[in-house]
Coordinates of C-alpha atoms and ligand atoms in Angstrom, one line a residue:
Chain A
M1 CA 75.2 30.9 50.6
V2 CA 77.7 33.5 49.7
D3 CA 81.3 32.7 48.9
L4 CA 83.7 34.4 51.3
S5 CA 86.8 32.7 50.1
V6 CA 89.6 34.7 48.5
K7 CA 92.9 33.9 46.8
L8 CA 95.8 35.8 48.0
G9 CA 98.8 35.1 45.9
K10 CA 99.7 31.5 46.7
L11 CA 97.2 31.4 49.6
Q12 CA 93.6 30.4 49.7
L13 CA 91.8 32.0 52.6
K14 CA 88.3 30.9 53.8
N15 CA 87.4 34.5 54.2
P16 CA 89.2 37.9 53.7
V17 CA 89.6 38.6 57.4
M18 CA 93.1 38.3 59.0
T19 CA 94.6 39.6 62.2
A20 CA 97.4 42.2 62.2
S21 CA 100.8 41.3 63.6
G22 CA 101.5 42.4 67.1
T23 CA 97.9 42.7 68.1
F24 CA 96.8 39.1 68.2
G25 CA 99.7 37.4 70.0
Y26 CA 100.0 33.9 68.6
G27 CA 96.2 33.6 68.3
T28 CA 95.9 31.4 71.4
E29 CA 95.4 34.5 73.6
Y30 CA 92.0 34.9 72.0
C31 CA 90.8 31.3 72.3
D32 CA 88.5 32.0 75.4
F33 CA 86.5 34.4 73.3
I34 CA 86.3 33.0 69.8
D35 CA 87.0 29.9 67.7
I36 CA 90.2 31.4 66.0
S37 CA 90.0 28.8 63.2
R38 CA 87.1 30.8 61.8
I39 CA 89.5 33.6 60.9
G40 CA 90.9 33.7 57.3
G41 CA 94.5 34.2 58.5
I42 CA 96.5 35.0 61.6
I43 CA 99.7 37.0 61.3
V44 CA 101.7 36.2 64.5
K45 CA 103.7 38.9 66.3
G46 CA 106.9 40.3 64.9
T47 CA 109.7 37.7 64.9
T48 CA 113.4 38.3 64.6
L49 CA 116.4 36.1 64.3
R50 CA 117.5 36.7 67.9
R51 CA 115.5 37.4 71.1
R52 CA 114.7 41.1 71.6
E53 CA 113.6 42.7 74.9
G54 CA 111.9 45.5 73.2
N55 CA 111.7 49.1 74.4
P56 CA 111.4 50.2 78.0
Y57 CA 108.0 51.0 79.6
P58 CA 106.0 53.1 79.0
R59 CA 105.4 51.8 75.5
M60 CA 101.8 52.8 75.0
A61 CA 99.9 56.1 74.9
E62 CA 96.2 56.4 74.2
T63 CA 95.3 59.1 71.7
P64 CA 92.0 60.3 70.3
S65 CA 90.4 57.3 68.5
G66 CA 93.7 55.5 68.5
M67 CA 96.9 54.6 70.3
L68 CA 100.6 54.9 70.0
N69 CA 102.8 51.9 70.6
A70 CA 106.5 51.5 70.9
V71 CA 106.8 47.9 71.8
G72 CA 110.0 47.6 69.7
L73 CA 109.5 44.0 68.4
Q74 CA 109.8 42.2 71.8
N75 CA 110.0 38.5 71.0
K76 CA 111.9 35.4 71.9
G77 CA 113.4 34.9 68.5
V78 CA 112.6 32.6 65.6
D79 CA 114.0 29.4 67.2
Y80 CA 111.7 29.9 70.1
F81 CA 108.8 30.3 67.7
I82 CA 109.8 27.1 65.9
E83 CA 110.3 25.0 69.0
K84 CA 107.7 26.3 71.4
I85 CA 104.9 28.1 69.6
N86 CA 104.6 26.3 66.3
P87 CA 103.8 22.9 67.8
V88 CA 100.9 24.5 69.7
I89 CA 99.3 26.3 66.7
K90 CA 100.1 23.6 64.1
D91 CA 96.7 21.9 64.1
I92 CA 94.6 25.0 64.2
D93 CA 92.7 25.2 60.9
T94 CA 93.7 28.6 59.6
N95 CA 96.6 30.2 57.8
F96 CA 99.3 31.3 60.2
L97 CA 101.8 33.7 58.7
V98 CA 104.9 34.8 60.5
N99 CA 105.7 38.5 60.6
V100 CA 109.5 38.7 60.0
S101 CA 111.7 41.6 61.0
G102 CA 115.4 42.2 61.1
S103 CA 118.2 44.7 61.6
T104 CA 120.2 43.5 58.5
V105 CA 119.3 41.9 55.2
D106 CA 121.1 38.7 56.5
D107 CA 118.8 38.6 59.5
Y108 CA 115.7 38.7 57.3
V109 CA 117.1 36.0 55.0
I110 CA 118.2 33.6 57.8
T111 CA 114.9 34.0 59.6
A112 CA 112.9 33.5 56.4
E113 CA 114.9 30.4 55.6
K114 CA 114.2 28.8 58.9
I115 CA 110.4 29.5 58.6
N116 CA 110.5 28.1 55.0
E117 CA 111.2 24.7 56.6
L118 CA 107.9 24.7 58.6
D119 CA 105.3 22.7 56.6
N120 CA 102.3 24.3 58.3
I121 CA 103.3 27.9 57.8
P122 CA 102.2 28.8 54.3
G123 CA 103.7 32.3 54.2
I124 CA 105.5 35.2 55.8
E125 CA 104.8 38.8 56.1
L126 CA 108.0 40.8 55.6
N127 CA 107.9 43.7 58.0
I128 CA 110.0 46.4 56.4
S129 CA 108.0 49.0 58.2
C130 CA 108.4 48.9 62.0
P131 CA 108.8 52.5 63.3
N132 CA 109.9 51.4 66.8
V133 CA 113.4 50.0 66.3
K134 CA 116.6 52.0 65.8
E135 CA 118.1 50.0 63.0
G136 CA 116.4 48.0 60.3
G137 CA 112.6 47.9 60.3
M138 CA 111.2 51.0 58.8
A139 CA 114.6 52.0 57.4
F140 CA 114.2 49.2 54.9
G141 CA 110.7 50.3 53.9
T142 CA 111.2 54.0 53.4
S143 CA 113.7 53.9 50.5
C144 CA 113.3 52.1 47.2
P145 CA 116.8 50.6 46.9
S146 CA 116.8 49.1 50.4
A147 CA 113.2 47.8 50.1
A148 CA 114.3 46.2 46.8
S149 CA 117.3 44.6 48.2
V150 CA 115.6 43.0 51.2
V151 CA 112.7 41.6 49.2
R152 CA 115.1 40.4 46.5
E153 CA 117.3 38.5 48.9
V154 CA 114.5 37.0 50.9
R155 CA 112.7 35.9 47.6
K156 CA 115.8 33.9 46.7
V157 CA 115.4 31.7 49.8
Y158 CA 111.7 31.8 50.5
K159 CA 109.5 29.8 48.3
K160 CA 106.0 30.2 49.8
E161 CA 103.7 33.2 50.1
L162 CA 105.8 36.3 50.5
M163 CA 103.7 39.2 51.7
V164 CA 105.5 42.5 52.1
K165 CA 104.2 45.0 54.6
L166 CA 104.7 48.7 53.8
S167 CA 105.3 51.7 55.9
P168 CA 103.0 54.7 55.5
N169 CA 105.8 57.0 56.6
V170 CA 107.0 57.7 53.0
T171 CA 106.4 60.5 50.5
N172 CA 105.2 58.1 47.8
I173 CA 103.8 54.8 48.7
V174 CA 103.2 53.8 45.1
D175 CA 107.0 53.9 44.3
I176 CA 107.8 51.5 47.1
A177 CA 104.9 49.2 46.2
Q178 CA 106.0 48.9 42.6
V179 CA 109.6 48.1 43.6
V180 CA 108.5 45.4 46.0
E181 CA 106.2 43.9 43.4
A182 CA 109.0 43.9 40.8
E183 CA 111.3 42.0 43.2
G184 CA 108.8 39.2 43.5
A185 CA 106.4 39.9 46.4
D186 CA 103.3 37.7 46.1
S187 CA 101.2 40.2 47.9
I188 CA 101.5 43.6 49.6
S189 CA 100.0 44.5 53.0
L190 CA 99.6 48.1 54.3
I191 CA 99.6 50.1 56.4
N192 CA 101.9 49.6 59.3
T193 CA 101.7 52.3 62.0
L194 CA 102.1 56.0 61.3
L195 CA 104.9 57.7 63.2
G196 CA 103.5 59.9 65.9
M197 CA 104.1 61.3 69.4
A198 CA 102.3 62.1 72.7
V199 CA 103.3 64.7 75.3
D200 CA 102.3 64.8 79.0
A201 CA 101.8 68.6 79.6
E202 CA 101.6 68.3 83.4
K203 CA 104.9 66.4 83.6
R204 CA 106.5 68.3 80.6
K205 CA 107.6 64.9 79.3
P206 CA 107.0 62.6 76.4
V207 CA 104.6 59.8 77.3
L208 CA 106.6 57.1 75.5
S209 CA 110.0 56.0 76.6
T210 CA 111.1 56.3 73.0
I211 CA 109.5 59.7 72.6
T212 CA 107.9 58.7 69.2
G213 CA 105.8 55.7 68.5
G214 CA 103.4 54.1 65.9
L215 CA 99.8 55.3 65.6
S216 CA 97.1 52.8 65.0
G217 CA 93.3 52.6 65.3
P218 CA 90.4 54.5 63.7
A219 CA 92.5 57.7 63.7
V220 CA 94.6 56.3 60.8
K221 CA 91.8 54.8 58.7
P222 CA 91.4 57.6 56.2
V223 CA 95.2 57.6 55.5
A224 CA 95.2 53.8 55.3
L225 CA 92.3 53.7 52.9
R226 CA 93.9 56.3 50.6
M227 CA 97.2 54.4 50.5
V228 CA 95.4 51.0 49.8
W229 CA 93.5 52.7 47.0
Q230 CA 96.6 54.2 45.4
V231 CA 98.6 51.0 45.6
A232 CA 95.7 48.7 44.4
Q233 CA 95.5 51.0 41.3
V234 CA 99.0 50.2 40.2
V235 CA 100.1 46.8 41.3
K236 CA 98.9 43.4 39.9
V237 CA 99.6 41.4 43.1
P238 CA 96.8 41.3 45.7
V239 CA 96.8 44.0 48.3
V240 CA 95.9 43.4 52.0
G241 CA 94.5 46.5 53.6
M242 CA 94.6 47.5 57.3
G243 CA 94.5 50.5 59.5
G244 CA 91.7 51.4 61.9
I245 CA 89.2 48.7 61.0
M246 CA 86.7 48.4 63.8
N247 CA 83.7 46.7 62.2
A248 CA 82.4 45.1 59.0
T249 CA 81.7 48.4 57.3
D250 CA 85.3 49.6 57.7
A251 CA 86.5 46.3 56.3
I252 CA 84.1 46.5 53.3
E253 CA 85.5 50.0 52.6
F254 CA 89.0 48.6 52.2
L255 CA 87.7 45.8 50.0
L256 CA 85.9 48.3 47.8
A257 CA 89.1 50.4 47.6
G258 CA 90.9 47.4 46.1
A259 CA 92.1 45.2 49.0
S260 CA 91.7 41.5 48.4
A261 CA 91.8 40.9 52.2
V262 CA 92.0 42.9 55.4
Q263 CA 93.8 42.7 58.7
I264 CA 92.3 43.8 62.0
G265 CA 94.7 45.0 64.7
T266 CA 94.0 47.5 67.5
A267 CA 90.2 46.7 67.4
N268 CA 91.0 43.3 68.9
F269 CA 92.0 45.0 72.2
I270 CA 88.6 46.7 72.5
D271 CA 86.5 43.7 71.4
P272 CA 88.3 40.3 71.3
T273 CA 85.5 38.9 69.2
V274 CA 85.7 41.6 66.5
T275 CA 87.1 39.3 63.8
V276 CA 84.2 37.0 63.9
K277 CA 81.8 39.9 63.9
V278 CA 83.5 41.4 60.8
I279 CA 83.3 38.0 59.0
E280 CA 79.6 37.8 59.8
G281 CA 79.0 41.4 58.9
I282 CA 80.7 41.0 55.4
E283 CA 78.5 38.0 54.7
E284 CA 75.4 39.9 55.8
Y285 CA 76.4 42.9 53.5
L286 CA 76.9 40.6 50.5
K287 CA 73.5 39.0 51.0
R288 CA 71.8 42.3 51.4
H289 CA 73.3 43.6 48.2
N290 CA 72.7 40.3 46.3
F291 CA 76.4 39.5 45.7
S292 CA 77.2 35.8 45.5
S293 CA 80.9 36.2 46.3
V294 CA 83.2 38.6 48.1
Q295 CA 85.2 38.8 44.9
D296 CA 82.4 40.9 43.5
I297 CA 83.2 43.8 45.8
I298 CA 87.0 43.8 45.7
G299 CA 88.0 47.0 43.9
A300 CA 84.3 47.6 43.1
L301 CA 84.4 51.3 44.1
E302 CA 82.4 53.3 41.6
V303 CA 84.3 56.5 40.8
Chain B
M1 CA 91.3 30.6 84.2
K2 CA 88.8 31.1 81.4
K3 CA 88.2 34.7 80.5
F4 CA 84.8 36.1 79.6
M5 CA 83.4 39.2 77.9
L6 CA 80.2 40.0 79.8
D7 CA 77.5 42.7 79.8
L8 CA 76.9 43.3 83.5
I9 CA 74.0 45.4 84.9
V10 CA 74.6 48.3 87.2
K11 CA 72.7 47.5 90.4
E12 CA 73.9 50.4 92.4
N13 CA 76.3 53.3 92.1
K14 CA 77.3 54.5 95.6
Q15 CA 79.1 57.9 95.4
L16 CA 81.5 57.7 98.3
N17 CA 82.5 61.3 97.9
N18 CA 83.2 63.6 95.0
Q19 CA 86.2 61.6 93.9
Y20 CA 85.2 57.9 94.4
S21 CA 82.3 55.7 93.4
L22 CA 81.5 52.1 94.4
L23 CA 79.9 50.4 91.4
I24 CA 77.8 47.3 92.3
L25 CA 77.3 45.2 89.2
T26 CA 75.3 42.1 88.8
S27 CA 74.2 39.7 86.1
N28 CA 71.2 37.4 85.2
D29 CA 73.7 34.6 85.0
D30 CA 76.1 33.4 87.7
L31 CA 79.2 35.5 87.8
P32 CA 82.4 33.6 86.9
E33 CA 84.9 32.7 89.6
M34 CA 87.4 35.5 90.3
L35 CA 90.4 35.6 92.6
P36 CA 91.7 38.4 94.8
G37 CA 94.3 40.5 92.9
Q38 CA 92.6 40.0 89.5
F39 CA 91.1 42.8 87.5
A40 CA 88.7 43.5 84.7
E41 CA 89.0 45.5 81.5
V42 CA 86.0 47.9 81.4
R43 CA 84.7 49.3 78.1
V44 CA 83.7 52.9 78.2
D45 CA 82.0 54.0 75.0
D46 CA 80.9 57.2 73.4
S47 CA 84.0 59.3 73.6
P48 CA 87.1 59.4 71.3
N49 CA 89.1 59.9 74.4
T50 CA 88.2 56.6 75.9
F51 CA 89.1 54.4 73.0
L52 CA 90.8 51.6 75.0
R53 CA 89.2 49.7 77.9
R54 CA 90.0 50.7 81.4
P55 CA 91.7 48.2 83.8
I56 CA 89.9 48.2 87.2
S57 CA 90.6 45.8 90.1
I58 CA 88.1 43.3 91.4
N59 CA 87.1 45.1 94.7
F60 CA 84.8 42.5 96.0
V61 CA 82.7 39.5 94.8
D62 CA 79.6 38.3 96.6
Y63 CA 78.5 35.0 95.1
T64 CA 75.5 34.7 97.3
T65 CA 74.0 38.0 96.0
N66 CA 75.8 37.6 92.6
E67 CA 77.5 41.0 92.9
L68 CA 80.8 42.3 91.6
W69 CA 82.1 45.5 93.2
L70 CA 84.4 48.0 91.5
L71 CA 85.9 50.9 93.4
V72 CA 86.6 53.7 91.0
Q73 CA 88.5 57.0 91.4
I74 CA 87.7 59.8 89.0
V75 CA 90.9 60.8 87.2
G76 CA 89.8 61.4 83.6
D77 CA 86.9 60.9 81.1
G78 CA 86.7 57.1 81.4
T79 CA 86.5 56.9 85.2
R80 CA 84.2 59.9 85.2
K81 CA 81.8 58.1 82.9
M82 CA 82.0 55.0 85.1
C83 CA 81.2 57.0 88.2
S84 CA 78.1 58.5 86.6
L85 CA 76.5 55.2 85.6
K86 CA 72.9 54.8 86.8
P87 CA 71.2 51.6 88.0
G88 CA 70.0 49.5 85.2
E89 CA 72.7 50.6 82.8
I90 CA 75.0 48.0 81.2
L91 CA 78.7 47.9 81.5
N92 CA 80.8 45.6 79.3
L93 CA 83.8 43.9 81.0
I94 CA 86.4 41.4 80.2
L95 CA 87.3 39.3 83.2
P96 CA 88.9 37.8 85.2
L97 CA 92.3 39.0 84.2
G98 CA 95.8 38.5 85.6
N99 CA 97.1 36.5 88.5
S100 CA 96.2 36.7 92.1
F101 CA 97.8 37.2 95.5
S102 CA 99.4 34.1 96.9
L103 CA 97.8 32.4 99.9
P104 CA 100.1 32.5 103.0
E105 CA 101.4 29.2 104.4
N106 CA 100.2 29.1 108.0
K107 CA 96.8 30.1 109.3
T108 CA 98.6 31.9 112.2
D109 CA 100.7 34.1 109.9
Q110 CA 100.6 37.8 110.7
L111 CA 99.4 39.4 107.5
L112 CA 99.6 43.1 106.6
L113 CA 97.6 44.5 103.7
I114 CA 98.6 48.0 102.7
G115 CA 96.5 50.2 100.4
G116 CA 97.1 53.7 99.3
G117 CA 94.3 55.7 97.8
V118 CA 92.3 53.7 95.2
G119 CA 95.0 51.1 95.6
T120 CA 92.9 49.7 98.4
A121 CA 90.5 48.4 95.8
P122 CA 91.9 44.8 95.5
M123 CA 92.6 44.6 99.2
L124 CA 88.9 44.3 100.3
Y125 CA 88.3 41.1 98.4
W126 CA 91.7 39.8 99.5
A127 CA 90.9 40.5 103.2
S128 CA 87.5 38.8 103.0
Y129 CA 89.0 35.9 101.1
L130 CA 91.8 35.4 103.7
K131 CA 89.2 35.6 106.6
N132 CA 87.0 33.0 104.8
K133 CA 90.0 30.7 104.5
G134 CA 90.5 30.8 108.2
F135 CA 93.3 33.4 108.6
E136 CA 92.8 35.4 111.8
D137 CA 95.7 37.7 112.2
I138 CA 95.0 40.3 109.4
T139 CA 95.9 44.0 109.6
V140 CA 94.8 46.4 107.0
L141 CA 96.8 49.6 106.8
L142 CA 95.2 52.3 104.6
G143 CA 96.8 55.6 103.7
G144 CA 95.7 58.7 101.9
R145 CA 96.3 62.4 101.7
S146 CA 93.2 63.1 103.7
I147 CA 90.2 61.3 105.4
D148 CA 88.4 61.5 102.0
N149 CA 91.0 59.2 100.5
L150 CA 90.4 56.4 103.0
L151 CA 87.8 54.1 101.5
Q152 CA 85.6 51.3 102.7
L153 CA 86.8 51.4 106.3
E154 CA 83.7 49.8 107.7
D155 CA 83.8 47.0 105.1
F156 CA 87.4 46.3 106.0
A157 CA 86.6 46.2 109.7
Q158 CA 84.5 43.1 109.1
Y159 CA 87.6 41.1 108.2
A160 CA 90.6 42.7 109.7
K161 CA 92.1 45.1 112.2
V162 CA 92.1 48.5 110.4
I163 CA 94.8 51.1 111.0
T164 CA 95.3 54.3 109.0
T165 CA 97.6 57.2 108.1
T166 CA 96.7 60.6 106.5
E167 CA 99.1 63.2 105.4
D168 CA 97.0 66.0 107.0
A169 CA 96.2 64.0 110.2
T170 CA 92.5 64.0 109.6
H171 CA 92.3 60.2 110.4
G172 CA 94.8 57.9 112.1
E173 CA 98.4 58.7 112.4
K174 CA 99.9 61.6 110.5
G175 CA 102.2 60.8 107.6
F176 CA 102.7 58.0 105.0
V177 CA 101.8 54.4 105.4
T178 CA 105.4 53.4 105.9
Q179 CA 105.7 55.8 108.8
H180 CA 102.9 54.1 110.8
S181 CA 104.1 53.0 114.3
A182 CA 102.8 49.5 113.8
L183 CA 105.6 48.8 111.3
Q184 CA 108.0 49.4 114.2
T185 CA 106.2 47.8 117.0
E186 CA 104.6 44.8 115.4
K187 CA 105.9 41.7 113.6
F188 CA 104.5 40.6 110.2
S189 CA 105.1 37.5 108.2
A190 CA 103.7 38.7 104.9
I191 CA 102.9 42.1 103.3
Y192 CA 100.6 42.7 100.3
T193 CA 100.3 46.2 98.9
C194 CA 98.7 48.2 96.1
G195 CA 98.8 51.9 95.6
P196 CA 101.0 54.7 94.0
T197 CA 104.4 53.4 92.9
P198 CA 106.5 55.5 95.3
M199 CA 104.4 54.1 98.2
M200 CA 104.8 50.5 97.0
K201 CA 108.5 51.0 96.6
A202 CA 108.8 52.3 100.1
V203 CA 106.8 49.3 101.4
A204 CA 109.0 47.0 99.4
A205 CA 112.2 48.6 100.8
Y206 CA 110.8 48.0 104.4
A207 CA 109.9 44.4 103.6
T208 CA 113.4 43.8 102.1
E209 CA 115.1 45.3 105.1
K210 CA 113.1 43.2 107.5
N211 CA 113.2 40.1 105.2
I212 CA 109.4 39.8 105.0
F213 CA 107.6 38.1 102.1
C214 CA 106.0 40.9 100.1
E215 CA 103.8 41.1 97.0
V216 CA 102.9 44.3 95.2
S217 CA 100.1 44.9 92.7
L218 CA 101.3 47.0 89.7
E219 CA 99.1 49.3 87.7
N220 CA 100.9 49.7 84.4
T221 CA 99.0 51.3 81.6
M222 CA 97.4 48.6 79.3
A223 CA 95.9 48.2 75.9
C224 CA 94.6 44.6 75.7
G225 CA 94.8 43.2 79.2
I226 CA 95.2 39.6 77.8
G227 CA 98.8 39.4 76.9
A228 CA 98.5 40.1 73.2
C229 CA 100.0 43.6 72.7
L230 CA 103.1 43.6 75.1
C231 CA 102.4 47.2 76.0
C232 CA 102.1 46.7 79.8
V233 CA 105.6 45.3 80.6
T234 CA 107.6 45.7 83.8
D235 CA 111.3 45.1 83.9
T236 CA 112.0 42.0 86.0
K237 CA 115.1 39.9 86.7
K238 CA 113.9 37.6 83.8
G239 CA 113.5 40.6 81.4
H240 CA 110.3 42.3 80.3
V241 CA 107.1 40.5 81.4
C242 CA 103.5 41.5 80.9
V243 CA 101.8 42.9 84.0
C244 CA 98.4 41.9 82.6
T245 CA 99.2 38.1 82.5
E246 CA 102.2 37.5 84.7
G247 CA 101.0 40.2 87.1
P248 CA 99.5 42.4 88.3
V249 CA 100.8 40.8 91.5
F250 CA 104.5 40.3 91.8
N251 CA 106.8 39.1 94.5
I252 CA 109.2 42.0 95.1
T253 CA 112.2 39.7 94.7
K254 CA 111.3 39.2 91.0
L255 CA 111.3 43.0 90.3
K256 CA 114.3 45.2 89.6
W257 CA 113.2 47.6 92.4
Ligands
FAD1 C1 95.6 46.4 87.0 C2 95.0 47.7 87.2 C3 94.1 47.9 88.2 C4 93.5 49.1 88.4 N1 92.5 49.2 89.4 C5 91.8 50.4 89.6 C6 90.7 50.4 90.5 O1 90.3 49.5 91.1 N2 90.1 51.6 90.6 C7 90.5 52.7 89.9 O2 89.9 53.8 90.0 N3 91.6 52.7 89.0 C8 92.2 51.5 88.8 N4 93.3 51.5 87.9 C9 93.7 52.7 87.2 C10 92.7 53.0 86.1 O3 92.8 52.0 85.1 C11 92.9 54.4 85.5 O4 92.8 55.4 86.4 C12 92.0 54.6 84.3 O5 92.3 53.8 83.2 C13 92.0 56.1 83.9 O6 91.1 56.3 82.9 P1 90.4 57.7 82.6 O7 89.8 57.7 81.2 O8 89.5 58.1 83.7 O9 91.6 58.7 82.7 P2 92.7 59.1 81.5 O10 92.2 60.3 80.9 O11 93.0 57.9 80.7 O12 93.9 59.4 82.4 C14 93.9 60.4 83.4 C15 95.3 60.6 84.0 O13 95.6 59.4 84.7 C16 96.8 58.8 84.2 N5 96.7 57.3 84.2 C17 95.8 56.6 83.5 N6 95.9 55.3 83.7 C18 97.0 55.2 84.5 C19 97.7 54.1 85.1 N7 97.3 52.8 84.9 N8 98.7 54.3 85.9 C20 99.1 55.6 86.1 N9 98.5 56.7 85.6 C21 97.5 56.5 84.8 C22 97.0 59.3 82.8 O14 98.3 59.4 82.4 C23 96.4 60.7 82.9 O15 97.3 61.6 83.4 C24 93.9 50.3 87.7 C25 94.9 50.1 86.7 C26 95.5 48.9 86.5 C27 96.5 48.7 85.4
FMN2 C1 100.7 47.0 70.0 C2 101.0 46.9 68.5 C3 102.1 46.1 68.1 C4 102.4 45.9 66.8 N1 103.4 45.1 66.4 C5 103.6 44.9 65.1 C6 104.7 44.0 64.6 O1 105.3 43.3 65.4 N2 104.9 43.9 63.3 C7 104.1 44.6 62.4 O2 104.3 44.4 61.2 N3 103.2 45.4 62.7 C8 102.9 45.6 64.1 N4 101.9 46.5 64.4 C9 101.1 47.2 63.4 C10 99.8 46.5 63.1 O3 100.0 45.2 62.6 C11 99.0 47.3 62.1 O4 99.7 47.4 60.9 C12 98.6 48.6 62.6 O5 98.3 48.6 63.9 C13 97.4 49.3 61.8 O6 96.2 48.5 62.0 P1 95.1 48.8 63.1 O7 94.8 50.2 63.1 O8 94.0 47.8 62.8 O9 95.7 48.4 64.4 C14 101.6 46.6 65.8 C15 100.5 47.4 66.2 C16 100.2 47.6 67.6 C17 99.1 48.4 68.0
FES3 S1 98.0 45.0 78.1 FE1 98.4 44.0 76.3 S2 99.9 42.6 76.9 FE2 99.3 43.5 78.8

């Protein structure tokens, strides 16, 4: 038997495979296909203080080996999550983390405070990196002072695992990561989507209603790997890597580059059973290379 | 309804003309139950341009022969690949997805099914389903640019009275479906439609004016097909809702049309 469990800040995961926010709903959407309790952790969709309708349709454009989305954080608000969703997912044996977003620092703080009250939710992922909203979101994650202030204020009220999700749309990801760590993040996840654009030449129009959107899928993987590698080199807190993971080999590449766990996003749309396949594939890899624990390959890149 | 991810076997690929194919799929196991109006998400591998699955309507299901039919129009790489599949090849599908058309109240209701181009796809299964449930007064109105865009006419004729329009007068009345004389001379109690959005909007306007029950089947672009990504929304009186889970079939009174 190989040991797949990993420690992620204050969290203990049964394996290093999590699902990425906005791509896995609340988990229940996938119950027909897999036993979701096999997954190490599930990050539920972006949640804000108040209900948001999101951006107008069209919100999606397929691109070579990837997709652009401009959902714009459509959700029914944190109170709806607490009253309607949490009771349904409460008894599922995995770590559910809520992805928290806001337009102001106060929004983040109040939302985090409310989620702090939920016994079964062991952590939040602070989304300071959404490229699809006008105010807030990515604006917080692309400058050091604003990233620092939102993490600092949330840290004051939020006692459990505070994972902070970084935007790749910055000149120097390492600077942001260090600021976030200094303000008390328990772990750092990256990358959110890369700002991109699609044009319909026949119609001479942008494909997305918002003109620009966030790129995800295998097209972003090399960029994501590079950023995970750079950040893992300089921070002491655990790093959670994501961006274009489609199979176990992709996931292992992120672990080797220094990620303590990975998140799988867009791949769930193509294969709703991909998470379980990645867990099994990591186990098979460890056995084949005679490792007894997944810890043995985290950051084990030979350079 | 429980959803499945299945590898189905291509039994036959009938090229209807250079634009359309009818894929007849089967399985060694019994096909799951599917309802008219539902769709499948089809995986098309081997090209970076066909990264996501393609949503395709359930065209027909025959439980006695264990066949699922898909009617596919070539518009790009994914549909071209589907239309070139050979017997014996495997196609991976997630199904059944979405809601279904609603069954009319009375067996004597006068039902009108309107399909434009490849939008006729879900109508064949719906027509056969209605006929099997004992509905007798079914009219299918198919419209297209030309005779080549009118699909499965003989199949429809087994279940319904078939009338047509073409823009170039190569079959049936000349013009758009909403210009067909039957809409002026006959009375209908319910209309179901699928096709290009401008056509469905024109049908919806007709139904609203005549105060007729009307359901439309939307074809928004999708990423997941199972309600996880929120990419496929349509704007309704209740706000944004997912076409892949709360649709694709909507009563027009719910939409902001
Ligand atoms: C619920 C649903 C049911 C459908 N049923 C059928 C069916 O039974 N038979 C069938 O042939 N097609 C059906 N479609 C449409 C089909 O999914 C698309 O034609 C297909 O995904 C195109 O893939 P492609 O790789 O061939 O073309 P692409 O290269 O992806 O696209 C070619 C062109 O078509 C446009 N396009 C692609 N998808 C759509 C869409 N959903 N709406 C409007 N324009 C689009 C693109 O913008 C592009 O200009 C359905 C769509 C939905 C959402
Ligand atoms: C449709 C869609 C919606 C997303 N919504 C969110 C969100 O609400 N919050 C968030 O932090 N990230 C969101 N993301 C970003 C993903 O969580 C992830 O960071 C990104 O897609 C890269 O991983 P991937 O290539 O495996 O998808 C979304 C991505 C997609 C494709
Ligand atoms: S396509 Fe993903 S929610 Fe409808």
